[in-house]
Amino acid sequence: MEGGSRVCAQSFRILVINPGSTSTKIGVYDGGNLLMENTLRHSTEEIEQYPSIIDQYAYRKDGILNALSNEDINIQELDAVCGRGGLLRPIEGGTYTVNEAMIIDLKKGYAGQHASNLGAILAKEIATTLNIPAFIVDPVVVDELAPLARISGFALIDRKSIFHALNQKAVARRYAKQIGKKYEDLKLIVTHLGGGITVGVHEYGKVIDVNNGLHGDGPFSPERAGTVPAGDLVELCFSGEHFRDEVMKKLVGHGGLVGYLGTNDAVKVEKRIATGDKQAKLIYDAMAYQVAKEIGSSAAVLCGKVDAIILTGGLAYGKEFIESISSKVDWIADIIVYPGEDELQALAEGANRVLSGEETAKIYPS
């Protein structure tokens, strides 16, 4: 591990960075306590000055350092910098030291260009000047699928693992800690309920099956269509009435609640239901129905031996939505609800596990 050895009782000051398309969220944690948090907003005009996402790193780095200075955070007191993992090669879960191989893959867009690709780059840039380690934690490309889970049924296409790994693993570890056990000793079904919905089968610390939350399969969500009838989709694609990008937008971004109800805002949908909108209720109930069905099939993967079902993400704040899901699956195992997601805290926790010696930093392959 870089940065020298530490004793577990010592607290560590960690800067965490989570870049989004029009914002950069940052936080500073010390011994698990949040010292500061800030969301740096980037206007369209500012972002459009740069030919590519990667070209934004110096602009965003300056913004981060200025924000820390304005909050009287002495960066010389930092022990590590941890960034959001981007679209990398498929890797197992854990905390990774940012190395040159990772930077190369992110800059060339190995698995695509996304603002999250800047997380590791910014972490490394800042950490290098301070001679401290830079990390990423559980990126969306975490791939721990069992061989059976990769088989799609169509020989030309394998199932892929792209999901809310950071939040899923963070809440799984949180639950394990609360009950006095290790994450690696439990069988859990963790469901992230947000703009995209992913249901992960966590067996002894590995996510052995999960639906592709980017534009693949699974329940429909506020913005994604999820699994759709393959034959009908083929007919639509070759009807001559739609371009490729148009169909993709209908599946991702304009699918799910947006496609049916014209909004991705669950609160607005719930208000429509409260005023008697029967179509809104039908679609919302169908989304809960599909989530419950995915959880049920996930329980089959574990032969019904499930320690707990965890529901998390922004939609988990919706009491009726959670009750609708829970009523269909609470016979499988206890339902644990962690509303929202705290990605900054999850990043800090991952870095802290390495600095404290609880976990060894993994090496990204070249």
Short mmCIF file of C-alpha atoms in Angstrom, two decimals:
data_model
loop_
_atom_site.label_atom_id
_atom_site.label_comp_id
_atom_site.label_asym_id
_atom_site.label_seq_id
_atom_site.Cartn_x
_atom_site.Cartn_y
_atom_site.Cartn_z
CA MET A 1 0.00 0.00 0.00
CA GLU A 2 1.26 3.47 -0.85
CA GLY A 3 1.60 6.19 1.74
CA GLY A 4 3.15 4.13 4.58
CA SER A 5 1.58 1.91 7.22
CA ARG A 6 -1.02 3.12 9.71
CA VAL A 7 -2.57 1.69 12.82
CA CYS A 8 -6.30 0.94 12.73
CA ALA A 9 -7.05 3.33 15.60
CA GLN A 10 -5.74 6.30 13.62
CA SER A 11 -8.17 8.50 11.72
CA PHE A 12 -7.57 9.33 8.09
CA ARG A 13 -8.49 12.46 6.19
CA ILE A 14 -9.79 11.60 2.72
CA LEU A 15 -10.87 13.78 -0.19
CA VAL A 16 -13.54 12.13 -2.33
CA ILE A 17 -14.53 13.19 -5.85
CA ASN A 18 -17.63 12.19 -7.82
CA PRO A 19 -17.81 13.86 -11.26
CA GLY A 20 -21.15 14.07 -13.06
CA SER A 21 -22.03 15.43 -16.47
CA THR A 22 -22.83 18.95 -15.19
CA SER A 23 -21.44 18.83 -11.64
CA THR A 24 -18.55 17.64 -9.50
CA LYS A 25 -19.44 16.50 -6.00
CA ILE A 26 -16.64 16.59 -3.45
CA GLY A 27 -16.34 15.79 0.22
CA VAL A 28 -13.70 15.55 2.92
CA TYR A 29 -13.99 12.87 5.57
CA ASP A 30 -11.89 12.45 8.69
CA GLY A 31 -12.22 9.22 10.65
CA GLY A 32 -15.57 8.63 8.97
CA ASN A 33 -16.86 12.10 9.90
CA LEU A 34 -17.88 14.48 7.13
CA LEU A 35 -15.91 17.73 7.38
CA MET A 36 -17.24 19.38 4.24
CA GLU A 37 -19.34 18.62 1.19
CA ASN A 38 -19.85 20.70 -1.91
CA THR A 39 -21.43 20.31 -5.32
CA LEU A 40 -19.65 22.31 -7.99
CA ARG A 41 -22.09 23.15 -10.79
CA HIS A 42 -20.88 23.41 -14.39
CA SER A 43 -22.91 25.35 -16.91
CA THR A 44 -23.44 24.07 -20.43
CA GLU A 45 -21.38 27.00 -21.73
CA GLU A 46 -18.43 26.04 -19.51
CA ILE A 47 -18.56 22.36 -20.42
CA GLU A 48 -18.93 22.98 -24.15
CA GLN A 49 -15.56 24.78 -24.23
CA TYR A 50 -13.87 21.38 -24.10
CA PRO A 51 -13.73 19.00 -27.10
CA SER A 52 -14.08 15.90 -24.90
CA ILE A 53 -14.91 14.89 -21.33
CA ILE A 54 -11.26 14.10 -20.59
CA ASP A 55 -10.24 17.62 -21.63
CA GLN A 56 -12.26 18.98 -18.69
CA TYR A 57 -9.95 17.58 -16.02
CA ALA A 58 -7.79 20.70 -15.49
CA TYR A 59 -10.88 22.93 -15.29
CA ARG A 60 -12.52 20.61 -12.78
CA LYS A 61 -9.30 20.19 -10.79
CA ASP A 62 -8.98 23.97 -10.38
CA GLY A 63 -12.59 24.14 -9.24
CA ILE A 64 -12.00 21.43 -6.62
CA LEU A 65 -8.86 23.06 -5.23
CA ASN A 66 -10.56 26.48 -5.09
CA ALA A 67 -13.55 25.00 -3.26
CA LEU A 68 -11.28 23.31 -0.70
CA SER A 69 -9.40 26.56 -0.16
CA ASN A 70 -12.65 28.47 0.33
CA GLU A 71 -13.66 25.94 3.00
CA ASP A 72 -10.26 26.34 4.74
CA ILE A 73 -9.35 22.70 4.06
CA ASN A 74 -5.58 22.24 4.20
CA ILE A 75 -4.86 19.68 1.48
CA GLN A 76 -1.46 18.99 3.02
CA GLU A 77 -3.34 17.19 5.82
CA LEU A 78 -4.99 14.72 3.41
CA ASP A 79 -4.04 11.04 3.65
CA ALA A 80 -5.62 9.94 0.36
CA VAL A 81 -7.82 11.02 -2.54
CA CYS A 82 -10.57 8.73 -3.80
CA GLY A 83 -12.44 9.22 -7.08
CA ARG A 84 -15.53 7.65 -8.58
CA GLY A 85 -14.59 4.73 -10.82
CA GLY A 86 -15.41 5.11 -14.49
CA LEU A 87 -16.04 2.87 -17.49
CA LEU A 88 -13.08 0.52 -17.17
CA ARG A 89 -12.35 -3.09 -18.00
CA PRO A 90 -14.52 -5.57 -16.10
CA ILE A 91 -12.95 -6.03 -12.64
CA GLU A 92 -13.95 -7.57 -9.33
CA GLY A 93 -15.21 -5.37 -6.57
CA GLY A 94 -12.99 -3.58 -4.09
CA THR A 95 -10.75 -0.55 -3.68
CA TYR A 96 -8.14 -0.05 -6.42
CA THR A 97 -5.00 2.02 -6.47
CA VAL A 98 -5.11 4.37 -9.43
CA ASN A 99 -2.26 3.32 -11.72
CA GLU A 100 -1.05 4.25 -15.19
CA ALA A 101 -2.94 1.39 -16.87
CA MET A 102 -6.20 2.70 -15.41
CA ILE A 103 -5.47 6.27 -16.51
CA ILE A 104 -4.71 5.10 -20.05
CA ASP A 105 -7.98 3.15 -20.33
CA LEU A 106 -10.01 6.07 -18.97
CA LYS A 107 -8.43 8.61 -21.28
CA LYS A 108 -8.97 6.51 -24.39
CA GLY A 109 -12.48 5.56 -23.29
CA TYR A 110 -11.95 1.80 -23.14
CA ALA A 111 -15.64 1.13 -22.40
CA GLY A 112 -17.01 4.53 -23.43
CA GLN A 113 -16.76 8.15 -22.41
CA HIS A 114 -18.58 9.27 -19.27
CA ALA A 115 -17.98 12.04 -16.74
CA SER A 116 -17.22 9.40 -14.09
CA ASN A 117 -14.04 8.61 -16.07
CA LEU A 118 -12.63 11.83 -14.65
CA GLY A 119 -12.84 10.57 -11.05
CA ALA A 120 -9.65 8.53 -11.06
CA ILE A 121 -7.81 11.08 -13.20
CA LEU A 122 -8.64 13.95 -10.84
CA ALA A 123 -7.80 11.84 -7.78
CA LYS A 124 -4.43 10.91 -9.22
CA GLU A 125 -3.60 14.47 -10.31
CA ILE A 126 -4.25 15.87 -6.83
CA ALA A 127 -2.74 12.95 -4.91
CA THR A 128 0.50 12.95 -6.89
CA THR A 129 1.28 16.56 -5.93
CA LEU A 130 0.78 15.60 -2.26
CA ASN A 131 2.67 12.28 -2.43
CA ILE A 132 -0.35 10.36 -1.12
CA PRO A 133 -2.29 7.44 -2.65
CA ALA A 134 -5.21 7.76 -5.06
CA PHE A 135 -8.01 5.19 -5.17
CA ILE A 136 -11.28 4.27 -6.82
CA VAL A 137 -13.95 2.02 -5.25
CA ASP A 138 -16.41 -0.43 -6.81
CA PRO A 139 -16.95 1.13 -10.27
CA VAL A 140 -20.08 0.32 -12.31
CA VAL A 141 -18.11 -2.28 -14.31
CA VAL A 142 -17.57 -4.57 -11.30
CA ASP A 143 -17.91 -8.07 -12.74
CA GLU A 144 -18.17 -11.05 -10.41
CA LEU A 145 -20.78 -12.98 -12.38
CA ALA A 146 -20.94 -16.72 -12.03
CA PRO A 147 -20.42 -18.61 -15.33
CA LEU A 148 -24.10 -19.58 -15.51
CA ALA A 149 -25.16 -15.94 -15.14
CA ARG A 150 -23.24 -14.93 -18.26
CA ILE A 151 -25.31 -17.11 -20.59
CA SER A 152 -27.99 -15.04 -22.32
CA GLY A 153 -29.61 -17.70 -24.48
CA PHE A 154 -28.34 -16.00 -27.65
CA ALA A 155 -24.89 -17.33 -28.54
CA LEU A 156 -23.69 -14.04 -30.01
CA ILE A 157 -24.38 -12.06 -26.83
CA ASP A 158 -23.18 -12.61 -23.25
CA ARG A 159 -24.90 -11.04 -20.27
CA LYS A 160 -22.86 -8.16 -18.83
CA SER A 161 -22.37 -6.89 -15.32
CA ILE A 162 -23.00 -3.12 -15.26
CA PHE A 163 -24.79 -1.95 -12.14
CA HIS A 164 -24.81 0.35 -9.12
CA ALA A 165 -21.88 -1.51 -7.56
CA LEU A 166 -20.70 1.32 -5.30
CA ASN A 167 -24.02 1.80 -3.52
CA GLN A 168 -25.02 -1.88 -3.55
CA LYS A 169 -21.81 -3.03 -1.90
CA ALA A 170 -21.77 -0.09 0.52
CA VAL A 171 -25.24 -0.85 1.91
CA ALA A 172 -24.47 -4.58 2.00
CA ARG A 173 -21.41 -3.87 4.13
CA ARG A 174 -23.42 -1.47 6.29
CA TYR A 175 -26.05 -4.12 6.97
CA ALA A 176 -23.41 -6.73 7.77
CA LYS A 177 -21.77 -4.37 10.26
CA GLN A 178 -25.10 -3.61 11.92
CA ILE A 179 -25.79 -7.27 12.59
CA GLY A 180 -22.22 -8.00 13.67
CA LYS A 181 -21.25 -10.13 10.70
CA LYS A 182 -18.95 -9.86 7.70
CA TYR A 183 -20.27 -9.04 4.23
CA GLU A 184 -18.30 -12.05 3.02
CA ASP A 185 -20.37 -14.37 5.25
CA LEU A 186 -23.83 -13.35 3.98
CA LYS A 187 -26.24 -14.13 1.15
CA LEU A 188 -28.11 -10.96 0.22
CA ILE A 189 -30.31 -9.55 -2.51
CA VAL A 190 -29.60 -5.84 -2.91
CA THR A 191 -31.89 -3.69 -5.03
CA HIS A 192 -30.87 -0.19 -6.12
CA LEU A 193 -33.98 1.84 -6.97
CA GLY A 194 -33.08 5.00 -8.87
CA GLY A 195 -33.19 6.36 -12.42
CA GLY A 196 -32.00 2.87 -13.25
CA ILE A 197 -32.88 -0.21 -11.23
CA THR A 198 -30.48 -3.09 -10.55
CA VAL A 199 -31.04 -6.21 -8.45
CA GLY A 200 -27.84 -7.92 -7.34
CA VAL A 201 -27.35 -11.39 -5.90
CA HIS A 202 -24.60 -11.02 -3.28
CA GLU A 203 -23.15 -14.35 -2.22
CA TYR A 204 -20.31 -14.26 0.28
CA GLY A 205 -19.00 -10.88 -0.87
CA LYS A 206 -19.42 -11.41 -4.63
CA VAL A 207 -22.23 -10.20 -6.89
CA ILE A 208 -22.74 -13.46 -8.76
CA ASP A 209 -25.75 -12.28 -10.77
CA VAL A 210 -27.22 -8.87 -11.57
CA ASN A 211 -29.22 -7.29 -14.37
CA ASN A 212 -27.43 -4.90 -16.73
CA GLY A 213 -28.53 -1.52 -15.42
CA LEU A 214 -27.12 0.56 -18.27
CA HIS A 215 -29.27 -0.50 -21.22
CA GLY A 216 -29.76 -4.20 -20.76
CA ASP A 217 -32.30 -6.27 -18.89
CA GLY A 218 -34.32 -6.32 -15.71
CA PRO A 219 -37.23 -4.24 -14.39
CA PHE A 220 -38.17 -1.03 -16.13
CA SER A 221 -37.30 2.08 -14.14
CA PRO A 222 -38.04 5.83 -14.20
CA GLU A 223 -35.81 6.23 -17.29
CA ARG A 224 -35.04 2.75 -18.69
CA ALA A 225 -37.20 0.22 -20.48
CA GLY A 226 -35.46 -2.84 -19.01
CA THR A 227 -36.26 -6.19 -20.61
CA VAL A 228 -38.59 -5.84 -23.59
CA PRO A 229 -39.97 -8.55 -25.93
CA ALA A 230 -37.04 -9.30 -28.25
CA GLY A 231 -39.05 -10.12 -31.37
CA ASP A 232 -41.13 -6.95 -31.17
CA LEU A 233 -37.97 -4.90 -30.60
CA VAL A 234 -36.36 -6.39 -33.74
CA GLU A 235 -39.48 -5.55 -35.74
CA LEU A 236 -39.38 -1.98 -34.46
CA CYS A 237 -35.69 -1.59 -35.28
CA PHE A 238 -36.14 -2.78 -38.87
CA SER A 239 -39.46 -1.08 -39.53
CA GLY A 240 -37.69 1.75 -41.32
CA GLU A 241 -39.49 4.26 -39.09
CA HIS A 242 -36.76 4.78 -36.49
CA PHE A 243 -33.04 5.54 -36.48
CA ARG A 244 -30.67 3.55 -34.24
CA ASP A 245 -30.04 6.44 -31.83
CA GLU A 246 -33.76 7.13 -31.62
CA VAL A 247 -34.50 3.54 -30.57
CA MET A 248 -31.69 3.64 -28.00
CA LYS A 249 -33.14 6.80 -26.48
CA LYS A 250 -36.52 5.12 -26.25
CA LEU A 251 -34.86 2.32 -24.28
CA VAL A 252 -32.50 4.44 -22.16
CA GLY A 253 -33.53 7.90 -21.05
CA HIS A 254 -37.01 7.91 -22.53
CA GLY A 255 -38.02 4.42 -21.38
CA GLY A 256 -39.88 3.32 -18.26
CA LEU A 257 -41.90 6.01 -16.48
CA VAL A 258 -40.78 8.65 -18.99
CA GLY A 259 -42.13 6.63 -21.91
CA TYR A 260 -45.46 5.85 -20.24
CA LEU A 261 -46.10 8.96 -18.14
CA GLY A 262 -43.80 11.66 -19.53
CA THR A 263 -41.78 12.11 -16.32
CA ASN A 264 -38.99 10.40 -14.40
CA ASP A 265 -40.04 12.10 -11.15
CA ALA A 266 -41.52 9.48 -8.83
CA VAL A 267 -42.87 12.16 -6.48
CA LYS A 268 -44.92 13.67 -9.31
CA VAL A 269 -46.21 10.21 -10.24
CA GLU A 270 -47.26 9.58 -6.64
CA LYS A 271 -49.12 12.91 -6.60
CA ARG A 272 -50.92 11.96 -9.81
CA ILE A 273 -51.93 8.66 -8.23
CA ALA A 274 -53.22 10.49 -5.16
CA THR A 275 -55.48 12.60 -7.37
CA GLY A 276 -56.98 9.50 -8.99
CA ASP A 277 -54.81 9.05 -12.10
CA LYS A 278 -55.49 5.37 -12.87
CA GLN A 279 -52.88 5.12 -15.66
CA ALA A 280 -50.17 6.48 -13.35
CA LYS A 281 -51.14 3.91 -10.70
CA LEU A 282 -51.11 1.06 -13.21
CA ILE A 283 -47.61 1.91 -14.48
CA TYR A 284 -46.20 2.58 -11.00
CA ASP A 285 -47.63 -0.68 -9.71
CA ALA A 286 -46.17 -2.46 -12.75
CA MET A 287 -42.71 -1.10 -11.94
CA ALA A 288 -42.97 -2.42 -8.37
CA TYR A 289 -44.30 -5.72 -9.74
CA GLN A 290 -41.30 -6.12 -12.04
CA VAL A 291 -38.85 -5.28 -9.24
CA ALA A 292 -40.47 -7.88 -6.99
CA LYS A 293 -40.36 -10.45 -9.78
CA GLU A 294 -36.63 -9.79 -10.29
CA ILE A 295 -36.03 -10.20 -6.56
CA GLY A 296 -37.94 -13.49 -6.64
CA SER A 297 -35.82 -14.84 -9.49
CA SER A 298 -32.71 -13.68 -7.61
CA ALA A 299 -33.83 -15.70 -4.59
CA ALA A 300 -33.93 -18.77 -6.83
CA VAL A 301 -30.22 -18.22 -7.61
CA LEU A 302 -29.55 -18.57 -3.87
CA CYS A 303 -31.89 -21.59 -3.61
CA GLY A 304 -34.14 -19.54 -1.34
CA LYS A 305 -31.44 -19.19 1.33
CA VAL A 306 -31.39 -15.40 1.67
CA ASP A 307 -30.20 -13.60 4.80
CA ALA A 308 -31.89 -10.31 3.88
CA ILE A 309 -33.33 -8.27 1.02
CA ILE A 310 -31.98 -4.71 0.96
CA LEU A 311 -33.82 -1.90 -0.84
CA THR A 312 -31.88 1.31 -1.45
CA GLY A 313 -31.70 4.32 -3.79
CA GLY A 314 -33.87 7.40 -4.25
CA LEU A 315 -37.10 5.50 -4.92
CA ALA A 316 -36.73 3.79 -1.54
CA TYR A 317 -38.08 6.99 0.03
CA GLY A 318 -41.48 6.16 -1.48
CA LYS A 319 -43.37 4.39 1.31
CA GLU A 320 -46.15 2.96 -0.85
CA PHE A 321 -43.71 1.86 -3.57
CA ILE A 322 -41.59 0.01 -1.01
CA GLU A 323 -44.67 -1.55 0.57
CA SER A 324 -45.82 -2.75 -2.85
CA ILE A 325 -42.50 -4.49 -3.44
CA SER A 326 -42.16 -5.80 0.11
CA SER A 327 -45.63 -7.34 0.20
CA LYS A 328 -44.64 -9.61 -2.69
CA VAL A 329 -41.24 -10.74 -1.42
CA ASP A 330 -41.18 -10.48 2.39
CA TRP A 331 -41.84 -14.23 2.58
CA ILE A 332 -38.32 -14.77 1.24
CA ALA A 333 -36.37 -12.85 3.89
CA ASP A 334 -36.43 -9.73 6.08
CA ILE A 335 -36.69 -6.46 4.14
CA ILE A 336 -34.07 -3.83 5.04
CA VAL A 337 -34.55 -0.31 3.64
CA TYR A 338 -31.72 2.22 3.25
CA PRO A 339 -33.30 5.16 1.36
CA GLY A 340 -31.13 7.26 -0.93
CA GLU A 341 -27.50 6.73 -1.74
CA ASP A 342 -24.37 8.31 -0.31
CA GLU A 343 -21.70 7.76 -2.92
CA LEU A 344 -19.23 10.16 -1.32
CA GLN A 345 -19.39 8.30 1.97
CA ALA A 346 -19.06 4.96 0.17
CA LEU A 347 -15.90 6.19 -1.57
CA ALA A 348 -14.45 7.41 1.74
CA GLU A 349 -15.25 4.10 3.41
CA GLY A 350 -13.48 2.17 0.64
CA ALA A 351 -10.33 4.25 0.94
CA ASN A 352 -10.46 4.06 4.72
CA ARG A 353 -10.60 0.25 4.66
CA VAL A 354 -7.31 0.21 2.78
CA LEU A 355 -5.59 2.89 4.87
CA SER A 356 -6.61 1.13 8.10
CA GLY A 357 -5.34 -2.24 6.88
CA GLU A 358 -8.80 -3.83 6.86
CA GLU A 359 -8.51 -4.38 3.10
CA THR A 360 -5.63 -4.52 0.63
CA ALA A 361 -5.77 -2.22 -2.35
CA LYS A 362 -6.21 -4.10 -5.62
CA ILE A 363 -4.18 -3.51 -8.78
CA TYR A 364 -5.92 -2.64 -12.01
CA PRO A 365 -4.67 -4.91 -14.82
CA SER A 366 -2.54 -3.59 -17.65
#
